[in-house]
mmCIF file of N, CA and C in Angstrom:
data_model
loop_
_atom_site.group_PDB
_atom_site.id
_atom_site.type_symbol
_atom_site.label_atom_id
_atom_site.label_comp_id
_atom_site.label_asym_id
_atom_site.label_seq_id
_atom_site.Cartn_x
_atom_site.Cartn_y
_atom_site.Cartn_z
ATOM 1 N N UNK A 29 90.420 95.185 142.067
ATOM 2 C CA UNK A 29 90.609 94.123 141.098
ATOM 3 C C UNK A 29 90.697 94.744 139.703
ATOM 4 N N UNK A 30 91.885 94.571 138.741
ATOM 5 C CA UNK A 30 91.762 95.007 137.654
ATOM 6 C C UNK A 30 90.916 94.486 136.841
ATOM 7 N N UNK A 31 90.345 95.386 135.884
ATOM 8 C CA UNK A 31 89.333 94.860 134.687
ATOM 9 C C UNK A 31 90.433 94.072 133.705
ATOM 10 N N UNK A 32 90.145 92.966 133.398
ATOM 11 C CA UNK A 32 91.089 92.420 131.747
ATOM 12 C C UNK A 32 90.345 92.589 130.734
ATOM 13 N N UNK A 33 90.845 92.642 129.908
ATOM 14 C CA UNK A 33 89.868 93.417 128.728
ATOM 15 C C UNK A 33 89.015 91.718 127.861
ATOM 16 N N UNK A 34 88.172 92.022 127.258
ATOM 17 C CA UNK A 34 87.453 90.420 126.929
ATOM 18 C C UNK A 34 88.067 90.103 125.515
ATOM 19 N N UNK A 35 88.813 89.455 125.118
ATOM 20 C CA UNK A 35 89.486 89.502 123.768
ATOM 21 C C UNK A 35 88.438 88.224 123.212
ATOM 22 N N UNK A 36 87.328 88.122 123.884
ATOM 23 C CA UNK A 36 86.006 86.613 123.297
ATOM 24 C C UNK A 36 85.308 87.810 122.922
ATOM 25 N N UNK A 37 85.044 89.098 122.783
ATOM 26 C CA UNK A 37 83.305 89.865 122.218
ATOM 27 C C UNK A 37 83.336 89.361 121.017
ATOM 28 N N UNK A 38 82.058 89.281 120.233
ATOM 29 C CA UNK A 38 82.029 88.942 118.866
ATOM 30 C C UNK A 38 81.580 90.292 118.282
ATOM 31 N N UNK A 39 82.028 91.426 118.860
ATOM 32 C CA UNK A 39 81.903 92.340 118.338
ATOM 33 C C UNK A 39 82.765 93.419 117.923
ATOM 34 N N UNK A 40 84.024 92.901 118.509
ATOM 35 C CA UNK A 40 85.672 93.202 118.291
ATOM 36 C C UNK A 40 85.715 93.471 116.572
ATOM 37 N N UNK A 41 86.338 94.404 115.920
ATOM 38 C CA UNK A 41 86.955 94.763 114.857
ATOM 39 C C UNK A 41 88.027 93.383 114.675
ATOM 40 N N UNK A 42 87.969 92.556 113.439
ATOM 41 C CA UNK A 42 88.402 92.093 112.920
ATOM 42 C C UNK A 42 88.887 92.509 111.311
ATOM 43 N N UNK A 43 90.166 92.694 111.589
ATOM 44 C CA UNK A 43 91.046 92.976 109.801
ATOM 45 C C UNK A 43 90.887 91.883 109.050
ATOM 46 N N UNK A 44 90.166 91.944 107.716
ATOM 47 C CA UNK A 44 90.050 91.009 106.578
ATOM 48 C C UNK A 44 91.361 90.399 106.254
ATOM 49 N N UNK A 45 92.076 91.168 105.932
ATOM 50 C CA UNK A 45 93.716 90.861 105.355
ATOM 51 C C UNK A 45 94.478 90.851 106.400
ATOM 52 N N UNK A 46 95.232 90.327 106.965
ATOM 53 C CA UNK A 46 96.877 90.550 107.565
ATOM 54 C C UNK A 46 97.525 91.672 107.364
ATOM 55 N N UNK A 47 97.859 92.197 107.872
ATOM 56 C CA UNK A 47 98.654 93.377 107.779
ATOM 57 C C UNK A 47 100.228 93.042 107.337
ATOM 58 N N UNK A 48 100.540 93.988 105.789
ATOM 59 C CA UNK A 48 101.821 93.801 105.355
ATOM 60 C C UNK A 48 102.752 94.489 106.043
ATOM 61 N N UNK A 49 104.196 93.873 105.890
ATOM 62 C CA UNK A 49 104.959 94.561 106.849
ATOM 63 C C UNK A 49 104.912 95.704 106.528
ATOM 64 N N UNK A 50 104.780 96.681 107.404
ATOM 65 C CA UNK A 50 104.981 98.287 107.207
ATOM 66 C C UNK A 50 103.659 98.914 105.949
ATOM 67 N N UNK A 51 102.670 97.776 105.657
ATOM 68 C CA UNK A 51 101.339 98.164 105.119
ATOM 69 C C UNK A 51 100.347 98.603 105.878
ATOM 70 N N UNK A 52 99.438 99.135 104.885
ATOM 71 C CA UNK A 52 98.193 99.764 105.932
ATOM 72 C C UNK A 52 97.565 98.343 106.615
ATOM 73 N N UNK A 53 96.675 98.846 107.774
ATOM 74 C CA UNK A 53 95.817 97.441 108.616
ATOM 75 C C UNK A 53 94.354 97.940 107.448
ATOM 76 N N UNK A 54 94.193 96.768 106.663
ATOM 77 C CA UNK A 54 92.894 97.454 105.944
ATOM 78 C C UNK A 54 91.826 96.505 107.206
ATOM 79 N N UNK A 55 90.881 97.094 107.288
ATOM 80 C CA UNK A 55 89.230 97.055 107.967
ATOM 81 C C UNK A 55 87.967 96.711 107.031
ATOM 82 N N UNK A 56 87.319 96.055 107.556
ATOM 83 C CA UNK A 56 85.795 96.372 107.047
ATOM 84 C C UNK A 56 85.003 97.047 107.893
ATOM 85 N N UNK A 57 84.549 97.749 106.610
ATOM 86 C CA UNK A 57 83.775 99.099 107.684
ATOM 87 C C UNK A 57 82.097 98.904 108.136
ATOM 88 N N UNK A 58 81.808 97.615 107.088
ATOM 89 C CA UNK A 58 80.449 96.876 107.958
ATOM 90 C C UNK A 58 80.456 96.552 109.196
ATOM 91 N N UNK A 59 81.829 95.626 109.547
ATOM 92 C CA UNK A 59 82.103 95.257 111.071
ATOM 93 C C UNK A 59 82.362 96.050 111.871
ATOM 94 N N UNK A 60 83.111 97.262 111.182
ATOM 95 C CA UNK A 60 83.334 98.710 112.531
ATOM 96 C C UNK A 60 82.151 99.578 112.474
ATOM 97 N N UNK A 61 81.056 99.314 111.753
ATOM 98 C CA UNK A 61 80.198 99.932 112.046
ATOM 99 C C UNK A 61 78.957 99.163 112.720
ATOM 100 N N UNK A 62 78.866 98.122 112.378
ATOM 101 C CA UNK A 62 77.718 96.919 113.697
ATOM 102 C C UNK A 62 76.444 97.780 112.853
ATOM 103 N N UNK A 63 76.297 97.925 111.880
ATOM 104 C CA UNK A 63 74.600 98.577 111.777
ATOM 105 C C UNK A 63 73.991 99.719 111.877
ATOM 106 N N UNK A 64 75.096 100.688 112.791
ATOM 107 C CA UNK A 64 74.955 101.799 112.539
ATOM 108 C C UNK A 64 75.558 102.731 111.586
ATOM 109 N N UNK A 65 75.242 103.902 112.017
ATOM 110 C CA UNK A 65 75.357 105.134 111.201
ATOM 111 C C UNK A 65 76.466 105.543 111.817
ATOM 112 N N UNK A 66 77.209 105.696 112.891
ATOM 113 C CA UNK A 66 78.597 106.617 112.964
ATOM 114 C C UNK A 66 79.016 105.348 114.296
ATOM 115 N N UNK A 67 80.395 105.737 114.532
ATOM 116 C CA UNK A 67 81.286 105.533 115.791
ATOM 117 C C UNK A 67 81.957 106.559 115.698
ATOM 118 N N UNK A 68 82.194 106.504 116.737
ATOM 119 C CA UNK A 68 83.625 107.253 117.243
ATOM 120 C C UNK A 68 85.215 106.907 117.508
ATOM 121 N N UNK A 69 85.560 107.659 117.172
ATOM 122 C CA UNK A 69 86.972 106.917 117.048
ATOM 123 C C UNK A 69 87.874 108.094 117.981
ATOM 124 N N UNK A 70 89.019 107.352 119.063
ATOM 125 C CA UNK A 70 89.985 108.262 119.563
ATOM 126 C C UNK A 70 91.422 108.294 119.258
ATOM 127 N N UNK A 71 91.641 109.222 118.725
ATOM 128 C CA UNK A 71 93.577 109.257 117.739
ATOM 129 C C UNK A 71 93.990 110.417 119.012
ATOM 130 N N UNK A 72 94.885 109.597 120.086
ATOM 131 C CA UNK A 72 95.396 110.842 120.363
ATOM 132 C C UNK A 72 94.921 111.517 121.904
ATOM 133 N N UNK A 73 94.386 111.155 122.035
ATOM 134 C CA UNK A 73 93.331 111.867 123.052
ATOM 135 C C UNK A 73 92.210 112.633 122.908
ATOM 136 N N UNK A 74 92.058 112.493 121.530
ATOM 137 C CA UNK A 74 91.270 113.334 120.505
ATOM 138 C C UNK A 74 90.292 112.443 120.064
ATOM 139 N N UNK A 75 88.556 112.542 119.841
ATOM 140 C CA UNK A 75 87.909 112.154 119.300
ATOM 141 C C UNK A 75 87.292 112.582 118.378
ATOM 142 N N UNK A 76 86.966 111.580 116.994
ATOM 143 C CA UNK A 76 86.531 111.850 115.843
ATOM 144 C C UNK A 76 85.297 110.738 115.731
ATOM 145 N N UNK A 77 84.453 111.096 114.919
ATOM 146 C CA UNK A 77 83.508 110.687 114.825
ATOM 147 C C UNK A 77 83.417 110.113 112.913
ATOM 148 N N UNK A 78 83.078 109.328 112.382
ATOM 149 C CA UNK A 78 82.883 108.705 111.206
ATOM 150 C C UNK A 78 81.445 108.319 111.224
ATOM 151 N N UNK A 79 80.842 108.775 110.233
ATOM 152 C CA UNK A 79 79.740 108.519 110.099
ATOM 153 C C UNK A 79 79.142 108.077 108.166
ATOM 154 N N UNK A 80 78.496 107.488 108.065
ATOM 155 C CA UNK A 80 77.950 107.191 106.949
ATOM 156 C C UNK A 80 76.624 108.194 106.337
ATOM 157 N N UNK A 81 77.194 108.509 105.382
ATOM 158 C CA UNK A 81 76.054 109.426 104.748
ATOM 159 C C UNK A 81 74.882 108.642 104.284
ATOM 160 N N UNK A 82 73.637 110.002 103.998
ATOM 161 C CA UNK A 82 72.669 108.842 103.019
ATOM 162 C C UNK A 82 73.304 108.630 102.028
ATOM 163 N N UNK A 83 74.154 109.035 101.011
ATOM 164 C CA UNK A 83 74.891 108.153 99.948
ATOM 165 C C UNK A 83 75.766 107.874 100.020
ATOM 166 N N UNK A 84 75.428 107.217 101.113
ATOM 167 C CA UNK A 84 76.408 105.623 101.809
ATOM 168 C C UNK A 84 78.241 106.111 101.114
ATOM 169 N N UNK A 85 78.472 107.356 101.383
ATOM 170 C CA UNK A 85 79.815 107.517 101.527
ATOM 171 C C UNK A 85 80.617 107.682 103.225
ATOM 172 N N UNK A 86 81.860 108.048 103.388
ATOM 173 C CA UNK A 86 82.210 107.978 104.754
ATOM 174 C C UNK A 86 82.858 109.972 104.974
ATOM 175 N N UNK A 87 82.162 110.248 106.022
ATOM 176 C CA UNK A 87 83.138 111.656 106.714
ATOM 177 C C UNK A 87 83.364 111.045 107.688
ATOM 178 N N UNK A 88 84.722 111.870 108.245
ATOM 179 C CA UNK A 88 85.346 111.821 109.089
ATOM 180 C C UNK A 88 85.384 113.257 109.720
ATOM 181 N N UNK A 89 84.978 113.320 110.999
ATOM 182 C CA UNK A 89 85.042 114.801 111.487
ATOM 183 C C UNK A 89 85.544 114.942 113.037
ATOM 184 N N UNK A 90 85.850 116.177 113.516
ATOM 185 C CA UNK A 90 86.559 115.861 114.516
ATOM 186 C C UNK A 90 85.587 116.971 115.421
#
């Protein structure tokens, strides 16, 4: 039986703005982060990790 993916979580990444044609998708990074300190992110087959510093700036590392 295939899995369908749940497009109801209330924990899904939601974009503030609409995306302009051929503009960036801007994010809030409160909602992609749920409270924590890092996620992970996969570009590629490749995973990167984003994490929040103590002065609450953002790295991105791979």
């Amino acid at each position: 039986m295939a899995h369908e993916p749940d497009h109801s979580r209330s924990d899904r990444v939601d974009t503030d703005y609409p995306a302009e044609r051929n503009g960036p998708v801007i994010l809030n990074a409160e909602k992609l982060f749920g409270g924590a300190r890092e996620v992970r992110l996969i570009y590629r087959s490749e995973e990167y990790r984003l994490r929040i510093t103590r002065n609450s700036k953002l790295i991105l590392t791979k």
